[in-house]
Amino acid sequence: MKHSSGRVTAILGIGSALLAIMLFASTSAVAQDKAPAGKGPCIGCSTDGKTTPHTADGHPDLSGYWGGGGGGGNNTQQFERSNDGSILFDFSTSFNDRPLCKPDDETARCLDPNEPPYKPEYMSKVRAIAAKAYGGTTAADPQMDCKPLGVPRAGIGGIEIVQGPQTVAILYESAPYSLYRIIYTDGRPHPADLDTSYMGHSIGHWEGDTLVVDVAGLSDETWLGGGLGTLKYANLHSDKEHVIERWTRNGDDLTYEATVEDPVMFTKPWVITPRKVRHHGPSLTSNDGILEQRCTVNDKDHYITPSSEDSPHCNYRCGDAGK
């Protein structure tokens, strides 16, 4: 396993992000659909919440702030399952009357039954890690060392997308700190001598109204999921992980689909449960948008592991869905 970390790489990465932002800025005045009446200019906003805005080159405009949970799979309390089985993440007041999930609630409402298809020798390791998690938290989680969440764990909640004709920049608010990722849509392939990295190397193309992204070169120092998320047995993967993402916008909803391949640890590709998030601007009349986040490594010797005398429980608005 190799990591690229030189100053030249960092400068090139930052330059790519700035280039994407400049490209977007140069086309946004033309590409932006008319802002919703009475709301003033709004990046990537739909005119009515149902109509999908398009850029000057005819592709759906993914730009703007996509708010809500699910960024690191750490927002179990803020999702609901749609009739089609997909999961919608959102920090919306409409959730205020819905009871929260208990830490040990493994029903379909709180725990996604669609887990990665590990080979037996790796499933035993995954289960051993899960058994030591206290309310979804474990010192073994790479994010506890402030390592980037990787793909697909970084998710789609709490992100800002800056879309240009040749690149799409994804700015993550907390993954587990502020970072970015560049998707190249100019037709280039993956580098032949690709080093592994936490977020990998992303190249994309459009299939109709869906942005299809190929992610390779992912470090095995990240997890597939974890924390207080909807997946219990989704953590380990090898450095042979390969992900195909599909980003589809429909009005103010963004649907994220991903197929994860790992020939070392999986018996077959893992098609994750689709995830959805809502568009929240930003606009001149809204404060919605990503904030700068930092990550600090805590003293892991004080992390709690479950025992017969001490198990996690919920004291606030927990209970059955009907209560």
XYZ file of N, CA, C and O in Angstrom, residues 100-291:
768
model
N -36.708 8.750 18.326
C -35.360 8.435 17.906
C -35.092 6.939 18.017
O -35.835 6.202 18.649
N -34.007 6.510 17.399
C -33.644 5.099 17.428
C -32.833 4.784 18.681
O -31.902 5.508 19.037
N -33.182 3.696 19.331
C -32.390 3.231 20.454
C -31.095 2.606 19.935
O -31.056 2.067 18.831
N -30.014 2.667 20.710
C -28.738 2.120 20.250
C -28.798 0.646 19.886
O -28.035 0.195 19.036
N -29.688 -0.119 20.536
C -29.764 -1.549 20.264
C -30.923 -1.907 19.344
O -31.275 -3.076 19.197
N -31.547 -0.899 18.708
C -32.677 -1.142 17.823
C -32.170 -1.599 16.464
O -31.541 -0.832 15.731
N -32.399 -2.868 16.123
C -31.935 -3.416 14.861
C -33.081 -3.669 13.897
O -32.965 -4.474 12.974
N -34.203 -2.964 14.089
C -35.306 -3.062 13.147
C -34.934 -2.327 11.866
O -33.999 -1.522 11.835
N -35.700 -2.576 10.790
C -35.399 -1.967 9.496
C -35.490 -0.450 9.549
O -34.864 0.245 8.748
N -36.248 0.097 10.509
C -36.369 1.544 10.617
C -35.063 2.174 11.072
O -34.746 3.314 10.702
N -34.292 1.447 11.851
C -33.079 2.008 12.441
C -31.791 1.361 11.955
O -30.715 1.937 12.124
N -31.866 0.171 11.388
C -30.666 -0.512 10.934
C -30.900 -1.090 9.541
O -31.851 -1.842 9.328
N -30.066 -0.713 8.609
C -30.196 -1.182 7.235
C -29.785 -2.660 7.156
O -28.656 -3.010 7.493
N -30.698 -3.539 6.702
C -30.346 -4.959 6.608
C -29.409 -5.272 5.445
O -28.882 -6.387 5.354
N -29.183 -4.293 4.571
C -28.323 -4.500 3.404
C -26.859 -4.284 3.790
O -26.307 -3.201 3.644
N -26.229 -5.329 4.299
C -24.842 -5.261 4.751
C -23.888 -5.805 3.683
O -24.300 -6.569 2.811
N -22.617 -5.441 3.721
C -21.649 -5.938 2.746
C -21.518 -7.460 2.795
O -21.571 -8.053 3.879
N -21.332 -8.104 1.637
C -21.217 -9.566 1.573
C -19.783 -10.045 1.813
O -19.075 -10.449 0.882
N -19.373 -10.018 3.073
C -17.998 -10.414 3.396
C -17.789 -11.927 3.245
O -18.702 -12.724 3.486
N -16.585 -12.288 2.888
C -16.189 -13.680 2.933
C -16.127 -14.108 4.404
O -15.877 -13.265 5.277
N -16.363 -15.392 4.710
C -16.428 -15.841 6.110
C -15.244 -15.414 6.959
O -15.415 -15.006 8.114
N -14.041 -15.482 6.412
C -12.851 -15.167 7.218
C -12.792 -13.683 7.590
O -12.194 -13.323 8.610
N -13.415 -12.841 6.788
C -13.446 -11.408 7.101
C -14.697 -11.039 7.898
O -14.660 -10.104 8.705
N -15.772 -11.773 7.693
C -16.994 -11.499 8.448
C -16.762 -11.716 9.931
O -17.304 -10.979 10.772
N -15.963 -12.692 10.286
C -15.679 -12.932 11.698
C -14.936 -11.740 12.309
O -15.188 -11.347 13.449
N -14.036 -11.117 11.541
C -13.316 -9.940 12.028
C -14.261 -8.745 12.169
O -14.180 -7.976 13.129
N -15.168 -8.600 11.204
C -16.128 -7.494 11.221
C -17.051 -7.608 12.434
O -17.335 -6.627 13.119
N -17.518 -8.816 12.695
C -18.406 -9.033 13.845
C -17.680 -8.777 15.168
O -18.276 -8.267 16.128
N -16.423 -9.114 15.227
C -15.640 -8.878 16.451
C -15.510 -7.384 16.725
O -15.583 -6.937 17.870
N -15.350 -6.598 15.667
C -15.276 -5.141 15.824
C -16.610 -4.598 16.292
O -16.677 -3.781 17.220
N -17.700 -5.055 15.669
C -19.034 -4.572 16.023
C -19.393 -4.922 17.461
O -20.086 -4.163 18.144
N -18.922 -6.060 17.933
C -19.250 -6.499 19.288
C -18.639 -5.591 20.346
O -19.134 -5.533 21.481
N -17.587 -4.871 20.002
C -16.924 -3.991 20.964
C -17.370 -2.533 20.839
O -16.859 -1.660 21.527
N -18.339 -2.292 19.931
C -18.829 -0.928 19.739
C -19.857 -0.583 20.811
O -20.733 -1.392 21.132
N -19.751 0.598 21.366
C -20.668 1.071 22.399
C -21.557 2.139 21.781
O -21.110 3.252 21.508
N -22.805 1.781 21.519
C -23.705 2.715 20.853
C -23.206 3.119 19.485
O -23.435 4.235 19.026
N -22.508 2.210 18.805
C -21.975 2.488 17.481
C -20.584 3.092 17.479
O -19.997 3.296 16.417
N -20.037 3.384 18.652
C -18.726 4.021 18.744
C -17.675 3.030 19.203
O -17.885 2.276 20.152
N -16.543 3.029 18.531
C -15.444 2.156 18.913
C -14.122 2.842 18.620
O -13.991 3.589 17.632
N -13.137 2.600 19.460
C -11.811 3.198 19.274
C -11.129 2.664 18.027
O -10.166 3.269 17.532
N -11.632 1.546 17.490
C -11.024 0.965 16.297
C -11.387 1.725 15.029
O -10.769 1.536 13.976
N -12.403 2.596 15.113
C -12.870 3.347 13.953
C -11.787 4.322 13.492
O -11.317 5.147 14.285
N -11.375 4.277 12.217
C -10.325 5.183 11.731
C -10.639 6.657 11.914
O -9.726 7.470 12.072
N -11.933 7.019 11.903
C -12.251 8.441 12.067
C -11.908 8.945 13.467
O -11.771 10.150 13.684
N -11.777 8.030 14.431
C -11.364 8.442 15.769
C -9.907 8.902 15.790
O -9.462 9.530 16.742
N -9.167 8.563 14.730
C -7.807 9.074 14.541
C -7.797 10.214 13.537
O -6.736 10.580 13.013
N -9.002 10.747 13.257
C -9.162 11.877 12.334
C -8.735 11.533 10.905
O -8.272 12.413 10.154
N -8.879 10.283 10.510
C -8.608 9.913 9.126
C -9.858 10.169 8.282
O -10.978 9.935 8.734
N -9.696 10.669 7.061
C -10.850 10.927 6.196
C -11.723 9.691 6.050
O -11.244 8.553 6.094
N -13.026 9.917 5.843
C -13.996 8.823 5.861
C -13.912 7.904 4.653
O -14.289 6.747 4.719
N -13.436 8.392 3.523
C -13.351 7.553 2.340
C -14.678 7.457 1.607
O -15.654 8.131 1.927
N -14.722 6.575 0.605
C -15.896 6.391 -0.249
C -16.350 4.938 -0.143
O -15.522 4.034 -0.216
N -17.649 4.703 0.073
C -18.770 5.637 0.039
C -19.145 6.244 1.388
O -20.162 6.934 1.485
N -18.369 6.002 2.428
C -18.778 6.425 3.769
C -18.965 7.933 3.900
O -19.831 8.395 4.649
N -18.165 8.725 3.180
C -18.274 10.174 3.296
C -19.675 10.665 2.964
O -20.112 11.703 3.458
N -20.391 9.912 2.127
C -21.803 10.173 1.906
C -22.123 11.446 1.157
O -21.293 12.013 0.439
N -23.366 11.922 1.364
C -23.862 13.071 0.612
C -24.462 14.146 1.504
O -24.906 15.174 1.010
N -24.508 13.948 2.797
C -25.098 14.948 3.686
C -24.065 15.950 4.149
O -22.932 15.598 4.481
N -24.428 17.232 4.187
C -23.507 18.258 4.626
C -22.379 18.465 3.639
O -21.207 18.529 4.021
N -22.723 18.594 2.344
C -21.716 18.814 1.309
C -22.122 20.013 0.456
O -23.297 20.372 0.382
N -21.145 20.621 -0.169
C -21.418 21.644 -1.181
C -20.748 21.190 -2.467
O -19.574 20.808 -2.473
N -21.507 21.235 -3.558
C -20.998 20.809 -4.855
C -20.757 22.033 -5.726
O -21.603 22.925 -5.815
N -19.591 22.090 -6.344
C -19.244 23.149 -7.284
C -19.017 22.481 -8.633
O -18.041 21.761 -8.820
N -19.924 22.703 -9.562
C -19.920 21.971 -10.825
C -19.439 22.847 -11.972
O -19.933 23.947 -12.195
N -18.453 22.348 -12.699
C -17.950 23.009 -13.888
C -18.048 22.082 -15.080
O -18.450 20.925 -14.943
N -17.673 22.540 -16.279
C -17.792 21.701 -17.472
C -16.800 20.547 -17.528
O -17.024 19.578 -18.238
N -15.703 20.633 -16.784
C -14.690 19.580 -16.842
C -14.386 18.928 -15.497
O -13.711 17.902 -15.446
N -14.870 19.521 -14.428
C -14.667 18.963 -13.095
C -15.891 19.225 -12.229
O -16.640 20.167 -12.457
N -16.064 18.375 -11.228
C -17.084 18.580 -10.200
C -16.360 18.481 -8.864
O -15.740 17.456 -8.567
N -16.411 19.549 -8.090
C -15.752 19.563 -6.788
C -16.782 19.308 -5.696
O -17.843 19.932 -5.680
N -16.491 18.368 -4.806
C -17.353 18.092 -3.663
C -16.628 18.561 -2.417
O -15.528 18.093 -2.103
N -17.230 19.501 -1.713
C -16.652 20.045 -0.487
C -17.407 19.457 0.695
O -18.599 19.691 0.858
N -16.720 18.679 1.505
C -17.327 18.017 2.651
C -17.170 18.878 3.900
O -16.070 19.361 4.194
N -18.253 19.049 4.626
C -18.185 19.834 5.858
C -17.478 19.069 6.971
O -16.641 19.612 7.674
N -17.806 17.800 7.103
C -17.260 17.031 8.216
C -17.086 15.579 7.815
O -18.014 14.775 7.909
N -15.871 15.223 7.359
C -15.653 13.860 6.900
C -14.308 13.288 7.340
O -13.591 12.740 6.515
N -13.907 13.338 8.609
C -14.592 13.944 9.747
C -14.221 15.409 9.968
O -14.549 15.995 10.985
N -13.506 16.014 9.035
C -13.217 17.438 9.082
C -13.433 17.979 7.675
O -13.766 17.238 6.740
N -13.262 19.257 7.479
C -13.500 19.856 6.168
C -12.433 19.394 5.171
O -11.231 19.555 5.412
N -12.879 18.817 4.064
C -11.966 18.414 3.005
C -12.715 18.433 1.673
O -13.918 18.658 1.641
N -11.982 18.198 0.583
C -12.609 18.247 -0.730
C -12.245 17.018 -1.549
O -11.332 16.257 -1.223
N -12.966 16.874 -2.645
C -12.731 15.780 -3.573
C -13.036 16.290 -4.975
O -14.026 17.013 -5.173
N -12.224 15.950 -5.951
C -12.420 16.386 -7.325
C -12.827 15.201 -8.199
O -12.194 14.145 -8.159
N -13.890 15.382 -8.956
C -14.319 14.385 -9.945
C -14.007 14.962 -11.319
O -14.537 16.020 -11.695
N -13.140 14.309 -12.068
C -12.771 14.792 -13.396
C -13.765 14.257 -14.431
O -13.973 13.049 -14.545
N -14.364 15.174 -15.182
C -15.350 14.787 -16.206
C -14.871 15.169 -17.603
O -15.670 15.365 -18.513
N -13.548 15.294 -17.772
C -12.980 15.720 -19.050
C -12.534 14.550 -19.919
O -11.872 14.740 -20.945
N -12.877 13.328 -19.519
C -12.564 12.158 -20.337
C -11.265 11.466 -19.997
O -10.920 10.438 -20.599
N -10.528 11.955 -19.021
C -9.253 11.329 -18.657
C -9.481 9.984 -17.972
O -10.509 9.770 -17.331
N -8.530 9.053 -18.071
C -8.609 7.788 -17.334
C -7.949 7.932 -15.965
O -7.376 8.978 -15.647
N -8.009 6.866 -15.167
C -7.237 6.846 -13.932
C -5.752 6.781 -14.289
O -5.374 6.161 -15.289
N -4.883 7.378 -13.493
C -3.442 7.266 -13.746
C -2.990 5.807 -13.708
O -3.482 5.011 -12.907
N -2.037 5.486 -14.556
C -1.556 4.108 -14.613
C -0.805 3.722 -13.347
O -0.823 2.552 -12.942
N -0.145 4.680 -12.713
C 0.643 4.413 -11.506
C -0.039 5.019 -10.283
O 0.604 5.647 -9.444
N -1.325 4.801 -10.165
C -2.131 5.434 -9.128
C -1.751 4.957 -7.735
O -1.758 3.763 -7.445
N -1.398 5.901 -6.864
C -1.167 5.606 -5.458
C -2.497 5.601 -4.724
O -3.448 6.270 -5.131
N -2.584 4.879 -3.627
C -3.811 4.888 -2.844
C -3.897 6.163 -2.016
O -2.894 6.765 -1.646
N -5.135 6.567 -1.726
C -5.389 7.732 -0.888
C -6.732 7.532 -0.204
O -7.525 6.664 -0.584
N -7.008 8.339 0.809
C -8.227 8.155 1.586
C -9.498 8.323 0.748
O -10.457 7.565 0.903
N -9.520 9.312 -0.143
C -10.713 9.564 -0.951
C -10.588 9.023 -2.371
O -11.525 9.128 -3.169
N -9.450 8.445 -2.694
C -9.274 7.827 -3.990
C -9.180 8.826 -5.135
O -9.063 10.037 -4.943
N -9.222 8.309 -6.360
C -9.183 9.123 -7.584
C -10.493 8.916 -8.321
O -10.920 7.781 -8.555
N -11.147 10.030 -8.679
C -12.500 9.956 -9.245
C -12.552 10.514 -10.666
O -12.090 11.630 -10.919
N -13.124 9.728 -11.568
C -13.395 10.197 -12.927
C -14.868 9.937 -13.216
O -15.435 8.932 -12.778
N -15.510 10.869 -13.926
C -16.946 10.738 -14.137
C -17.371 11.032 -15.563
O -16.634 11.643 -16.345
N -18.574 10.585 -15.880
C -19.202 10.881 -17.162
C -20.703 10.901 -16.961
O -21.223 10.372 -15.968
N -21.417 11.494 -17.892
C -22.864 11.590 -17.778
C -23.538 10.488 -18.591
O -23.190 10.242 -19.743
N -24.468 9.816 -17.954
C -25.358 8.869 -18.629
C -26.761 9.435 -18.507
O -27.421 9.268 -17.483
N -27.182 10.172 -19.532
C -28.458 10.872 -19.440
C -28.354 11.964 -18.397
O -27.465 12.818 -18.449
N -29.228 11.928 -17.400
C -29.222 12.937 -16.338
C -28.510 12.455 -15.081
O -28.649 13.058 -14.022
N -27.746 11.382 -15.183
C -27.036 10.832 -14.027
C -25.528 10.955 -14.205
O -24.986 10.588 -15.244
N -24.875 11.486 -13.178
C -23.415 11.548 -13.171
C -22.892 10.224 -12.623
O -23.151 9.862 -11.472
N -22.159 9.489 -13.445
C -21.595 8.199 -13.059
C -20.108 8.398 -12.761
O -19.362 8.911 -13.604
N -19.704 8.004 -11.563
C -18.332 8.259 -11.108
C -17.631 6.946 -10.785
O -18.167 6.092 -10.067
N -16.424 6.795 -11.315
C -15.582 5.632 -11.063
C -14.505 6.052 -10.073
O -13.731 6.976 -10.338
N -14.461 5.382 -8.906
C -13.506 5.737 -7.854
C -12.543 4.573 -7.639
O -12.967 3.451 -7.340
N -11.265 4.840 -7.789
C -10.235 3.805 -7.627
C -9.120 4.355 -6.743
O -9.084 5.540 -6.396
N -8.193 3.475 -6.381
C -7.052 3.901 -5.582
C -7.410 4.267 -4.158
O -6.868 5.216 -3.594
N -8.322 3.508 -3.546
C -8.784 3.813 -2.191
C -7.945 3.095 -1.139
O -7.692 1.893 -1.241
N -7.552 3.822 -0.132
C -6.728 3.269 0.939
C -7.544 2.326 1.818
O -8.723 2.565 2.083
N -6.906 1.271 2.312
C -7.583 0.342 3.213
C -7.586 0.848 4.656
O -7.981 0.131 5.577
N -7.158 2.101 4.864
C -7.169 2.686 6.209
C -8.499 3.368 6.529
O -8.634 3.998 7.578
N -9.470 3.269 5.631
C -10.806 3.814 5.895
C -11.779 2.665 6.111
O -11.451 1.497 5.872
N -12.985 3.009 6.555
C -14.057 2.023 6.712
C -15.182 2.307 5.722
O -15.302 3.426 5.208
N -15.991 1.302 5.483
C -17.151 1.465 4.603
C -18.292 2.183 5.313
O -19.141 2.814 4.689
N -18.347 2.069 6.625
C -19.409 2.684 7.416
C -18.973 2.677 8.863
O -17.793 2.489 9.176
N -19.934 2.854 9.760
C -19.606 2.836 11.169
C -20.174 4.021 11.897
O -20.880 4.853 11.325
N -19.907 4.096 13.178
C -20.483 5.148 14.001
C -21.954 4.869 14.244
O -22.432 3.742 14.086
N -22.696 5.905 14.620
C -24.126 5.740 14.866
C -24.870 5.779 13.544
O -25.706 6.635 13.292
N -24.555 4.849 12.676
C -25.148 4.834 11.354
C -26.157 3.736 11.174
O -26.563 3.061 12.116
N -26.589 3.535 9.933
C -27.606 2.528 9.639
C -26.999 1.177 9.310
O -27.728 0.243 9.000
N -25.679 1.072 9.341
C -24.998 -0.179 9.040
C -24.180 -0.623 10.243
O -23.436 0.155 10.828
N -24.317 -1.885 10.625
C -23.615 -2.412 11.783
C -22.371 -3.190 11.384
O -21.354 -3.150 12.069
N -22.459 -3.913 10.275
C -21.354 -4.765 9.848
C -20.750 -4.257 8.543
O -20.566 -5.018 7.589
N -20.455 -2.968 8.491
C -19.831 -2.386 7.300
C -18.623 -1.586 7.744
O -18.732 -0.408 8.049
N -17.492 -2.226 7.822
C -16.306 -1.476 8.202
C -15.101 -1.803 7.316
O -14.699 -1.013 6.494
N -14.523 -2.978 7.438
C -13.268 -3.275 6.755
C -13.413 -3.364 5.238
O -14.450 -3.760 4.709
N -12.358 -2.986 4.543
C -12.230 -3.241 3.110
C -10.741 -3.259 2.781
O -9.903 -2.791 3.567
N -10.393 -3.791 1.634
C -8.981 -3.869 1.236
C -8.624 -2.684 0.343
O -9.484 -1.875 -0.018
N -7.359 -2.599 -0.041
C -6.946 -1.524 -0.941
C -7.281 -1.845 -2.397
O -6.891 -1.110 -3.313
N -8.027 -2.917 -2.605
C -8.537 -3.256 -3.939
C -9.982 -2.797 -4.110
O -10.622 -3.099 -5.117
N -10.473 -2.053 -3.124
C -11.844 -1.530 -3.212
C -11.999 -0.652 -4.454
O -11.129 0.159 -4.776
N -13.128 -0.839 -5.126
C -13.446 -0.057 -6.327
C -14.921 0.308 -6.246
O -15.761 -0.543 -5.961
N -15.248 1.581 -6.456
C -16.620 2.053 -6.278
C -17.129 2.725 -7.553
O -16.416 3.520 -8.171
N -18.349 2.388 -7.929
C -19.060 3.083 -9.006
C -20.226 3.826 -8.363
O -21.107 3.209 -7.762
N -20.210 5.162 -8.475
C -21.259 5.987 -7.892
C -22.192 6.506 -8.987
O -21.772 6.724 -10.120
N -23.437 6.736 -8.587
C -24.412 7.342 -9.497
C -25.111 8.474 -8.745
O -25.754 8.242 -7.722
N -24.952 9.703 -9.243
C -25.529 10.901 -8.641
C -26.659 11.396 -9.542
O -26.417 11.776 -10.687
N -27.891 11.398 -9.033
C -29.042 11.789 -9.841
C -29.863 12.840 -9.122
O -30.307 12.621 -7.988
N -30.065 13.971 -9.781
C -30.891 15.033 -9.188
C -32.287 15.020 -9.791
O -32.466 14.916 -11.001
N -33.279 15.156 -8.916
C -34.674 15.269 -9.322
C -35.308 16.380 -8.506
O -35.675 16.183 -7.351
N -35.423 17.564 -9.099
C -35.922 18.706 -8.349
C -34.958 19.082 -7.244
O -33.782 19.346 -7.494
N -35.430 19.091 -6.015
C -34.580 19.424 -4.873
C -34.042 18.190 -4.162
O -33.502 18.296 -3.060
N -34.205 17.018 -4.747
C -33.694 15.776 -4.163
C -32.496 15.267 -4.959
O -32.508 15.267 -6.190
N -31.473 14.834 -4.241
C -30.302 14.220 -4.860
C -30.222 12.779 -4.378
O -30.189 12.514 -3.175
N -30.207 11.843 -5.318
C -30.116 10.422 -4.979
C -28.704 9.923 -5.240
O -28.138 10.164 -6.312
N -28.153 9.250 -4.247
C -26.805 8.706 -4.340
C -26.881 7.184 -4.317
O -27.434 6.585 -3.387
N -26.342 6.559 -5.347
C -26.273 5.097 -5.428
C -24.809 4.705 -5.613
O -24.035 5.433 -6.234
N -24.449 3.561 -5.091
C -23.064 3.124 -5.228
C -22.981 1.601 -5.220
O -23.725 0.929 -4.494
N -22.097 1.089 -6.042
C -21.763 -0.336 -6.051
C -20.299 -0.475 -5.652
O -19.416 0.124 -6.281
N -20.065 -1.228 -4.587
C -18.714 -1.378 -4.041
C -18.194 -2.772 -4.370
O -18.832 -3.771 -4.036
N -17.047 -2.813 -5.012
C -16.395 -4.084 -5.328
C -15.137 -4.231 -4.479
O -14.394 -3.265 -4.297
N -14.943 -5.415 -3.948
C -13.718 -5.716 -3.209
C -13.437 -7.210 -3.396
O -13.919 -8.052 -2.630
N -12.669 -7.560 -4.416
C -12.408 -8.980 -4.703
C -11.663 -9.702 -3.594
O -11.692 -10.932 -3.530
N -11.026 -8.959 -2.706
C -10.282 -9.574 -1.603
C -11.225 -9.986 -0.477
O -11.144 -11.113 0.033
N -12.156 -9.109 -0.087
C -12.979 -9.344 1.098
C -14.431 -9.723 0.809
O -15.083 -10.305 1.676
N -14.947 -9.405 -0.387
C -16.358 -9.649 -0.681
C -16.550 -10.912 -1.512
O -15.693 -11.280 -2.310
N -17.712 -11.511 -1.336
C -18.081 -12.654 -2.177
C -18.707 -12.194 -3.483
O -18.737 -12.930 -4.465
N -19.196 -10.941 -3.498
C -19.816 -10.344 -4.684
C -19.871 -8.840 -4.477
O -19.667 -8.356 -3.353
N -20.132 -8.053 -5.518
C -20.254 -6.599 -5.335
C -21.389 -6.261 -4.380
O -22.406 -6.948 -4.334
N -21.184 -5.201 -3.629
C -22.187 -4.725 -2.667
C -22.871 -3.487 -3.225
O -22.240 -2.462 -3.432
N -24.168 -3.598 -3.481
C -24.966 -2.471 -3.955
C -25.615 -1.839 -2.733
O -26.516 -2.422 -2.128
N -25.167 -0.654 -2.357
C -25.666 -0.039 -1.133
C -27.111 0.414 -1.305
O -27.587 0.609 -2.423
N -27.806 0.572 -0.214
C -29.153 1.114 -0.250
C -29.082 2.567 -0.713
O -28.280 3.338 -0.181
N -29.879 2.970 -1.716
C -29.822 4.353 -2.204
C -30.034 5.358 -1.079
O -30.820 5.132 -0.161
N -29.342 6.468 -1.149
C -29.445 7.521 -0.150
C -29.911 8.808 -0.835
O -29.551 9.077 -1.979
N -30.700 9.575 -0.138
C -31.211 10.822 -0.688
C -30.947 11.967 0.282
O -30.903 11.775 1.496
N -30.777 13.147 -0.282
C -30.589 14.344 0.520
C -31.241 15.498 -0.218
O -31.441 15.434 -1.440
N -31.595 16.562 0.499
C -32.304 17.685 -0.098
C -31.401 18.900 -0.298
O -30.459 19.120 0.453
N -31.744 19.679 -1.308
C -31.006 20.895 -1.635
C -31.418 22.014 -0.692
O -32.594 22.205 -0.406
N -30.418 22.773 -0.203
C -30.695 23.857 0.738
C -29.968 25.145 0.361
O -29.547 25.903 1.219
N -29.819 25.418 -0.923
C -29.191 26.679 -1.313
C -27.705 26.496 -1.598
O -27.318 25.520 -2.215
N -26.843 27.394 -1.165
C -27.169 28.575 -0.349
C -27.707 29.734 -1.180
O -27.469 29.814 -2.376
N -28.445 30.617 -0.532
C -28.988 31.792 -1.187
C -28.655 33.022 -0.353
O -28.151 32.920 0.773
N -28.976 34.182 -0.893
C -28.692 35.423 -0.171
C -29.563 35.570 1.068
O -29.253 36.328 1.978
N -30.683 34.854 1.095
C -31.603 34.964 2.230
C -31.502 33.761 3.157
O -32.332 33.579 4.027
N -30.493 32.928 2.972
C -30.353 31.722 3.785
C -28.924 31.604 4.291
O -27.971 31.956 3.603
N -28.790 31.116 5.499
C -27.467 30.875 6.070
C -27.011 29.433 5.867
O -25.979 29.026 6.392
N -27.800 28.645 5.135
C -27.436 27.263 4.901
C -26.146 27.185 4.090
O -25.961 27.913 3.112
N -25.289 26.281 4.464
C -24.025 26.098 3.768
C -23.050 25.376 4.677
O -23.281 25.236 5.872
N -21.969 24.892 4.092
C -21.000 24.162 4.902
C -20.221 25.115 5.792
O -20.007 26.279 5.458
N -19.818 24.614 6.928
C -19.015 25.365 7.882
C -17.662 24.685 8.026
O -17.525 23.485 7.793
